[in-house]
Tab-separated table of C-alpha atoms in Angstrom:
chain	number	residue	atom	x	y	z
E	1268	MET	CA	-3.398	10.519	87.693
E	1269	ASN	CA	-5.325	10.068	84.462
E	1270	SER	CA	-4.856	12.185	81.328
E	1271	THR	CA	-7.641	10.286	79.535
E	1272	PRO	CA	-11.102	11.842	79.982
E	1273	THR	CA	-13.044	10.176	82.784
E	1274	PRO	CA	-15.849	7.963	81.437
E	1275	PRO	CA	-19.465	8.537	82.452
E	1276	GLU	CA	-20.250	7.313	85.956
E	1277	GLU	CA	-22.181	4.211	84.924
E	1278	GLU	CA	-19.493	3.067	82.493
E	1279	LEU	CA	-16.749	3.577	85.073
E	1280	LYS	CA	-18.790	1.632	87.627
E	1281	ARG	CA	-19.183	-1.231	85.146
E	1282	LEU	CA	-15.433	-1.251	84.573
E	1283	TYR	CA	-14.749	-1.287	88.301
E	1284	ARG	CA	-17.205	-4.112	88.903
E	1285	LEU	CA	-15.465	-6.151	86.197
E	1286	LEU	CA	-12.034	-5.434	87.671
E	1287	VAL	CA	-13.089	-6.594	91.123
E	1288	THR	CA	-14.871	-9.671	89.775
E	1289	VAL	CA	-11.858	-10.676	87.683
E	1290	ARG	CA	-9.524	-10.103	90.643
E	1291	GLN	CA	-11.608	-12.345	92.896
E	1292	LEU	CA	-11.975	-15.061	90.259
E	1293	ASP	CA	-8.244	-15.017	89.594
E	1294	ILE	CA	-7.300	-15.282	93.266
E	1295	ALA	CA	-9.838	-18.074	93.699
E	1296	ALA	CA	-8.555	-19.977	90.645
E	1297	VAL	CA	-5.094	-20.217	92.199
E	1298	ARG	CA	-6.720	-21.469	95.396
E	1299	TRP	CA	-8.746	-24.012	93.424
E	1300	GLN	CA	-5.578	-25.353	91.861
E	1301	ARG	CA	-4.003	-25.791	95.286
E	1302	GLN	CA	-7.154	-27.592	96.434
E	1303	GLY	CA	-7.133	-29.962	93.460
E	1304	ILE	CA	-10.294	-28.596	91.842
E	1305	ILE	CA	-8.350	-27.639	88.702
E	1306	PRO	CA	-4.956	-29.062	87.691
E	1307	GLY	CA	-3.380	-25.843	86.415
E	1308	TYR	CA	-3.942	-22.142	85.870
E	1309	ALA	CA	-2.095	-19.079	84.511
E	1310	PRO	CA	-2.778	-16.146	86.888
E	1311	LEU	CA	-3.356	-12.601	85.651
E	1312	LEU	CA	-2.988	-10.771	88.979
E	1313	GLY	CA	-1.942	-7.186	88.193
E	1314	GLN	CA	-3.093	-7.344	84.571
E	1315	GLU	CA	-6.811	-6.816	85.214
E	1316	ALA	CA	-6.984	-3.334	83.670
E	1317	ALA	CA	-5.236	-4.391	80.455
E	1318	GLN	CA	-7.687	-7.230	80.005
E	1319	VAL	CA	-10.930	-5.640	81.179
E	1320	GLY	CA	-10.305	-2.358	79.349
E	1321	SER	CA	-9.553	-4.046	76.037
E	1322	GLY	CA	-12.260	-6.702	76.290
E	1323	PHE	CA	-14.844	-4.049	77.173
E	1324	ALA	CA	-14.172	-2.301	73.849
E	1325	VAL	CA	-15.152	-5.329	71.761
E	1326	ASP	CA	-18.382	-5.380	69.779
E	1327	THR	CA	-19.288	-9.048	70.203
E	1328	ALA	CA	-21.749	-8.846	67.313
E	1329	LEU	CA	-19.019	-7.884	64.834
E	1330	ASP	CA	-15.566	-8.524	66.251
E	1331	PHE	CA	-13.709	-11.709	67.136
E	1332	VAL	CA	-11.189	-12.133	69.965
E	1333	PHE	CA	-8.273	-14.570	69.883
E	1334	PRO	CA	-6.878	-15.155	73.401
E	1335	THR	CA	-3.906	-16.975	74.847
E	1336	TYR	CA	-4.161	-19.018	78.052
E	1337	ARG	CA	-4.190	-15.978	80.386
E	1338	GLU	CA	-7.151	-13.896	79.159
E	1339	MET	CA	-9.773	-14.802	81.761
E	1340	GLY	CA	-10.321	-11.055	82.326
E	1341	VAL	CA	-11.044	-10.509	78.642
E	1342	ALA	CA	-13.489	-13.406	78.634
E	1343	ARG	CA	-15.316	-12.055	81.678
E	1344	ALA	CA	-15.505	-8.568	80.130
E	1345	MET	CA	-17.129	-10.213	77.087
E	1346	ASN	CA	-19.698	-11.910	79.369
E	1347	ILE	CA	-18.450	-15.432	78.706
E	1348	ASP	CA	-19.850	-18.002	81.137
E	1349	MET	CA	-17.005	-18.510	83.600
E	1350	VAL	CA	-17.771	-22.154	84.334
E	1351	GLN	CA	-17.628	-22.905	80.625
E	1352	TYR	CA	-14.417	-20.873	80.306
E	1353	MET	CA	-12.752	-22.548	83.279
E	1354	ALA	CA	-13.594	-25.993	81.898
E	1355	THR	CA	-10.260	-25.914	80.078
E	1356	HIS	CA	-8.350	-25.272	83.298
E	1357	LYS	CA	-10.160	-28.225	84.825
E	1358	ALA	CA	-9.049	-30.271	81.790
E	1359	THR	CA	-12.700	-31.061	81.109
E	1360	TRP	CA	-12.627	-29.726	77.575
E	1361	HIS	CA	-9.884	-28.236	75.430
E	1362	GLY	CA	-10.559	-24.607	74.552
E	1363	GLY	CA	-13.545	-24.133	76.858
E	1364	LEU	CA	-17.132	-25.360	76.809
E	1365	TYR	CA	-18.438	-22.009	75.546
E	1366	ASP	CA	-19.411	-21.723	71.876
E	1367	PRO	CA	-16.738	-19.689	70.020
E	1368	ALA	CA	-19.050	-19.004	67.066
E	1369	ALA	CA	-21.762	-17.568	69.301
E	1370	THR	CA	-19.554	-15.671	71.753
E	1371	HIS	CA	-16.885	-14.478	69.286
E	1372	LEU	CA	-14.131	-15.636	71.630
E	1373	ALA	CA	-11.828	-18.199	70.018
E	1374	PRO	CA	-10.812	-21.265	72.045
E	1375	ILE	CA	-8.125	-20.770	74.661
E	1376	GLN	CA	-4.736	-21.042	72.927
E	1377	ALA	CA	-1.789	-22.631	74.732
E	1378	VAL	CA	0.646	-22.420	71.789
E	1379	VAL	CA	2.791	-19.329	72.310
E	1380	ALA	CA	1.773	-16.748	69.652
E	1381	GLY	CA	-0.473	-19.304	67.944
E	1382	SER	CA	-3.587	-17.163	68.304
E	1383	VAL	CA	-1.959	-14.303	66.374
E	1384	LEU	CA	-1.945	-16.238	63.105
E	1385	HIS	CA	-5.555	-17.299	63.590
E	1386	ALA	CA	-6.596	-13.701	64.178
E	1387	VAL	CA	-4.961	-12.458	60.998
E	1388	GLY	CA	-6.584	-15.243	58.992
E	1389	TRP	CA	-10.025	-14.341	60.328
E	1390	ALA	CA	-9.398	-10.637	59.750
E	1391	HIS	CA	-8.292	-11.262	56.171
E	1392	GLY	CA	-11.548	-13.148	55.690
E	1393	GLN	CA	-13.366	-9.981	56.716
E	1394	THR	CA	-11.491	-8.100	54.008
E	1395	LEU	CA	-12.374	-10.691	51.373
E	1396	ALA	CA	-16.045	-10.575	52.406
E	1397	ARG	CA	-16.353	-6.789	52.258
E	1398	HIS	CA	-18.500	-6.967	49.124
E	1399	GLU	CA	-21.099	-8.931	51.113
E	1400	ARG	CA	-21.585	-6.219	53.745
E	1401	GLN	CA	-24.243	-3.558	53.669
E	1402	PRO	CA	-23.018	-0.200	52.293
E	1403	GLY	CA	-21.706	2.071	55.024
E	1404	THR	CA	-20.961	-0.699	57.525
E	1405	GLY	CA	-17.431	-1.334	58.698
E	1406	SER	CA	-15.726	-4.703	58.914
E	1407	GLY	CA	-15.467	-6.908	61.932
E	1408	VAL	CA	-12.165	-6.506	63.748
E	1409	ALA	CA	-9.944	-9.253	65.149
E	1410	LEU	CA	-8.358	-8.556	68.526
E	1411	THR	CA	-5.458	-10.858	69.335
E	1412	TYR	CA	-3.446	-11.103	72.540
E	1413	PHE	CA	0.158	-12.040	73.185
E	1414	GLY	CA	2.898	-11.149	75.643
E	1415	ASP	CA	6.289	-9.516	75.458
E	1416	GLY	CA	7.886	-12.961	75.387
E	1417	ALA	CA	5.647	-14.192	72.590
E	1418	SER	CA	6.512	-11.083	70.566
E	1419	SER	CA	9.876	-12.699	69.834
E	1420	GLN	CA	8.228	-15.661	68.091
E	1421	GLY	CA	8.489	-15.817	64.324
E	1422	ASP	CA	4.732	-16.303	64.045
E	1423	VAL	CA	4.149	-12.769	65.325
E	1424	HIS	CA	6.386	-11.203	62.686
E	1425	GLU	CA	4.814	-13.207	59.876
E	1426	ALA	CA	1.345	-12.297	61.119
E	1427	MET	CA	2.078	-8.578	61.393
E	1428	ASN	CA	3.692	-8.442	57.965
E	1429	PHE	CA	0.808	-10.303	56.311
E	1430	ALA	CA	-1.776	-8.153	58.098
E	1431	ALA	CA	-0.060	-4.937	57.047
E	1432	VAL	CA	0.377	-5.981	53.413
E	1433	MET	CA	-3.242	-7.147	53.175
E	1434	LYS	CA	-4.633	-4.322	55.336
E	1435	ALA	CA	-6.346	-6.876	57.533
E	1436	PRO	CA	-8.503	-5.359	60.301
E	1437	VAL	CA	-6.661	-6.765	63.304
E	1438	VAL	CA	-5.568	-5.204	66.593
E	1439	PHE	CA	-2.390	-6.759	67.974
E	1440	PHE	CA	-2.693	-6.341	71.754
E	1441	VAL	CA	0.567	-6.891	73.613
E	1442	GLN	CA	0.431	-7.289	77.376
E	1443	ASN	CA	3.974	-6.435	78.390
E	1444	ASN	CA	3.889	-7.797	81.932
E	1445	GLY	CA	7.621	-7.566	82.444
E	1446	TRP	CA	8.427	-11.258	82.183
E	1447	ALA	CA	8.674	-13.947	79.516
E	1448	ILE	CA	8.230	-16.616	82.189
E	1449	SER	CA	11.539	-16.022	84.029
E	1450	VAL	CA	13.269	-13.738	81.508
E	1451	PRO	CA	12.800	-9.958	81.953
E	1452	THR	CA	11.583	-7.917	78.998
E	1453	ALA	CA	14.871	-6.020	78.768
E	1454	ALA	CA	16.727	-9.289	78.122
E	1455	GLN	CA	14.570	-10.462	75.222
E	1456	VAL	CA	12.932	-7.480	73.466
E	1457	ALA	CA	15.457	-5.630	71.322
E	1458	GLY	CA	14.844	-1.895	71.289
E	1459	GLY	CA	13.025	-1.923	74.610
E	1460	THR	CA	9.430	-1.892	73.387
E	1461	VAL	CA	7.241	-4.068	71.209
E	1462	ALA	CA	5.299	-1.026	70.003
E	1463	ALA	CA	8.401	0.279	68.219
E	1464	ARG	CA	8.387	-2.747	65.942
E	1465	ALA	CA	5.054	-1.812	64.391
E	1466	ALA	CA	6.678	0.913	62.287
E	1467	GLY	CA	8.732	-1.749	60.529
E	1468	TYR	CA	5.508	-3.194	59.183
E	1469	GLY	CA	3.988	0.149	58.244
E	1470	MET	CA	1.325	0.071	60.936
E	1471	PRO	CA	0.602	2.596	63.696
E	1472	SER	CA	0.973	1.690	67.354
E	1473	LEU	CA	-0.080	2.939	70.766
E	1474	ALA	CA	1.835	2.548	74.017
E	1475	VAL	CA	-0.544	2.680	76.959
E	1476	ASP	CA	-0.401	2.382	80.734
E	1477	GLY	CA	-1.722	-1.140	81.141
E	1478	ASN	CA	-2.659	-0.519	84.772
E	1479	ASP	CA	-5.096	2.271	83.841
E	1480	VAL	CA	-8.369	0.691	82.730
E	1481	VAL	CA	-9.686	3.992	81.354
E	1482	ALA	CA	-6.601	4.551	79.209
E	1483	VAL	CA	-6.661	0.954	77.938
E	1484	LEU	CA	-10.323	1.223	76.986
E	1485	ALA	CA	-9.721	4.489	75.101
E	1486	ALA	CA	-6.689	3.075	73.266
E	1487	THR	CA	-8.514	-0.109	72.265
E	1488	ARG	CA	-11.530	1.818	71.017
E	1489	GLN	CA	-9.206	4.001	68.941
E	1490	ALA	CA	-7.464	0.973	67.451
E	1491	VAL	CA	-10.718	-0.838	66.706
E	1492	GLU	CA	-12.113	2.269	64.984
E	1493	HIS	CA	-8.927	2.541	62.915
E	1494	CYS	CA	-9.234	-1.067	61.774
E	1495	ARG	CA	-12.982	-0.992	61.193
E	1496	ALA	CA	-12.589	1.984	58.869
E	1497	GLY	CA	-10.415	-0.071	56.518
E	1498	ASN	CA	-7.043	1.400	57.497
E	1499	GLY	CA	-5.340	-1.906	58.140
E	1500	PRO	CA	-3.914	-3.288	61.410
E	1501	MET	CA	-2.767	-1.512	64.552
E	1502	LEU	CA	-0.674	-2.534	67.554
E	1503	ILE	CA	-1.217	-1.681	71.222
E	1504	GLU	CA	1.414	-2.303	73.880
E	1505	ALA	CA	-0.041	-2.187	77.383
E	1506	THR	CA	2.708	-2.014	79.980
E	1507	THR	CA	1.728	-3.739	83.203
E	1508	TYR	CA	3.232	-6.186	85.687
E	1509	ARG	CA	2.546	-9.847	86.399
E	1510	LEU	CA	2.270	-9.864	90.185
E	1511	GLY	CA	1.814	-13.616	90.435
E	1512	PRO	CA	3.677	-16.555	88.934
E	1513	HIS	CA	3.692	-17.393	85.234
E	1514	SER	CA	1.549	-20.402	86.099
E	1515	THR	CA	0.637	-22.342	89.211
E	1516	SER	CA	3.712	-24.514	88.638
E	1517	ASP	CA	6.076	-21.514	88.620
E	1518	ASP	CA	8.041	-19.990	91.513
E	1519	PRO	CA	8.707	-16.297	90.697
E	1520	GLY	CA	10.895	-16.013	93.799
E	1521	ARG	CA	13.620	-17.795	91.851
E	1522	TYR	CA	14.053	-14.957	89.358
E	1523	ARG	CA	12.768	-11.712	90.916
E	1524	SER	CA	12.772	-10.049	94.304
E	1525	LEU	CA	9.936	-9.483	96.724
E	1526	ALA	CA	10.888	-5.788	96.730
E	1527	ASP	CA	10.149	-5.576	92.983
E	1528	GLU	CA	6.762	-7.173	93.484
E	1529	GLN	CA	5.893	-4.833	96.337
E	1530	ALA	CA	6.858	-1.806	94.245
E	1531	ALA	CA	4.609	-3.022	91.428
E	1532	ARG	CA	1.695	-3.433	93.852
E	1533	SER	CA	1.636	0.339	94.292
E	1534	LEU	CA	0.302	0.482	90.698
E	1535	ASP	CA	-2.656	-1.811	91.515
E	1536	PRO	CA	-5.177	-1.300	88.673
E	1537	VAL	CA	-8.183	-2.152	90.848
E	1538	GLN	CA	-7.230	0.421	93.472
E	1539	ARG	CA	-6.571	3.056	90.814
E	1540	CYS	CA	-10.063	2.654	89.409
E	1541	ALA	CA	-11.532	2.814	92.922
E	1542	ASP	CA	-9.634	6.035	93.599
E	1543	LEU	CA	-10.996	7.538	90.385
E	1544	LEU	CA	-14.554	6.636	91.368
E	1545	ARG	CA	-14.055	8.355	94.725
E	1546	THR	CA	-12.593	11.539	93.302
E	1547	ALA	CA	-14.775	11.845	90.193
E	1548	TYR	CA	-18.136	10.620	91.483
E	1549	GLY	CA	-17.878	10.559	95.281
E	1550	MET	CA	-18.387	6.805	95.668
E	1551	GLU	CA	-18.223	5.723	99.309
E	1552	SER	CA	-17.237	2.620	101.252
E	1553	ASP	CA	-20.641	0.918	101.141
E	1554	TYR	CA	-20.535	0.894	97.330
E	1555	PHE	CA	-17.126	-0.779	97.228
E	1556	ALA	CA	-18.175	-3.304	99.861
E	1557	SER	CA	-21.264	-4.181	97.815
E	1558	VAL	CA	-19.228	-4.744	94.646
E	1559	LEU	CA	-16.791	-6.985	96.514
E	1560	ALA	CA	-19.633	-9.021	98.024
E	1561	ASP	CA	-21.188	-9.555	94.590
E	1562	ALA	CA	-17.812	-10.620	93.160
E	1563	GLU	CA	-17.259	-13.103	95.964
E	1564	ALA	CA	-20.748	-14.543	95.452
E	1565	GLU	CA	-20.095	-14.981	91.718
E	1566	THR	CA	-16.789	-16.654	92.464
E	1567	GLU	CA	-18.524	-19.149	94.731
E	1568	ARG	CA	-21.097	-19.936	92.028
E	1569	VAL	CA	-18.287	-20.576	89.540
E	1570	ARG	CA	-16.556	-22.916	91.994
E	1571	GLU	CA	-19.769	-24.868	92.499
E	1572	GLY	CA	-20.286	-25.081	88.740
E	1573	LEU	CA	-16.740	-26.294	88.166
E	1574	GLU	CA	-16.996	-29.006	90.769
E	1575	ALA	CA	-20.273	-30.170	89.215
E	1576	LEU	CA	-18.736	-30.674	85.765
E	1577	GLU	CA	-18.592	-34.296	84.688
E	1578	PRO	CA	-15.714	-35.698	82.605
E	1579	ARG	CA	-16.204	-35.654	78.865
E	1580	PRO	CA	-16.725	-39.011	77.101
E	1581	GLY	CA	-13.415	-40.582	76.170
E	1582	SER	CA	-14.668	-41.096	72.611
E	1583	ASP	CA	-14.445	-37.313	72.102
E	1584	MET	CA	-10.731	-37.696	71.460
E	1585	PHE	CA	-11.626	-39.388	68.170
E	1586	THR	CA	-14.805	-37.513	67.272
E	1587	TYR	CA	-13.257	-34.059	66.990
E	1588	VAL	CA	-9.929	-34.763	65.272
E	1589	PHE	CA	-11.042	-34.491	61.645
E	1590	GLN	CA	-14.256	-33.480	59.930
E	1591	GLU	CA	-14.117	-36.854	58.152
E	1592	SER	CA	-12.477	-39.703	60.009
E	1593	THR	CA	-9.554	-41.689	58.570
E	1594	PRO	CA	-8.950	-45.455	58.543
E	1595	ALA	CA	-6.035	-45.042	60.956
E	1596	LEU	CA	-8.144	-43.028	63.397
E	1597	GLN	CA	-10.994	-45.511	63.130
E	1598	GLN	CA	-8.601	-48.341	63.983
E	1599	GLN	CA	-7.282	-46.403	66.982
E	1600	GLU	CA	-10.835	-45.799	68.210
E	1601	LYS	CA	-11.676	-49.496	67.767
E	1602	THR	CA	-8.624	-50.489	69.791
E	1603	TRP	CA	-9.400	-47.931	72.484
E	1604	ARG	CA	-12.983	-49.153	72.819
E	1605	GLU	CA	-11.840	-52.760	73.096
E	1606	GLU	CA	-9.311	-51.907	75.789
E	1607	SER	CA	-11.238	-49.339	77.810
E	1608	GLU	CA	-14.899	-50.057	77.216
E	1609	HIS	CA	-14.561	-53.788	76.439
E	1610	VAL	CA	-16.760	-53.582	73.345
């Protein structure tokens, strides 16, 4: 089942606990959207191993992660406060209420492939600052996420070329979940794989089973080590399957069959990790029941925290546009205050 060496028991148990927690939070987030608690959400059902395994490999003291709008599992693996993360999905605050500088997770990015350019810029900054580091210490590494659909964006190609030329320490992590919204990978990725493109930019790549959390963790650690050592960028393509819709406004039944979804469910990453725990370390039913109960309790705490969030002040839309305001923006704020606050 798994050609990658089995991690120590405690590490594998931590990975499993994260997988179950992320699964429960993801299922609940869809339910919250249906209940009107949050207006929209991009599910990651089926992609838990790709996200938990890669996020678990991050050194949050050194590295910086640049997500899209679907990396809740990465955020949870990095111990981001889930109420603060979900604030974006509640439309309470753009990018999340968590502090990107403190957590080393960039704001949630809704622009397709937009986070890739940001990651390369940050990574190049690490290269420029190498003279400021202590001798013998490696650079921080940027880890950026995008999908098979986003890989066709021009921004990705510019970012990979720049990173390779400048030897920027950045890991390009592609979650190939089979669908660019409603378009299958085979219809929009020439050559069949995104990993094959890395050679065109002179960078190594790894193709990994994105439903195997152990394999994803090992691949990400290898890529991060490669980048930290000053060898330039690296690309990982994790092949998985998006079991749910592209977003809560999507109907996947319009472009794929139920039979395809059921076949993909046989590769369930959470179940695969549970099976490994049973065979490698003899974990029994009471352990799995305890993990599920803890995950459900955390999910309920997140729901309560989300519902308790108050709207942000309307003036924030003017405060955080520019570092120094402009006359035009000041006039807009004055008009807004007169019309909405009657001042």
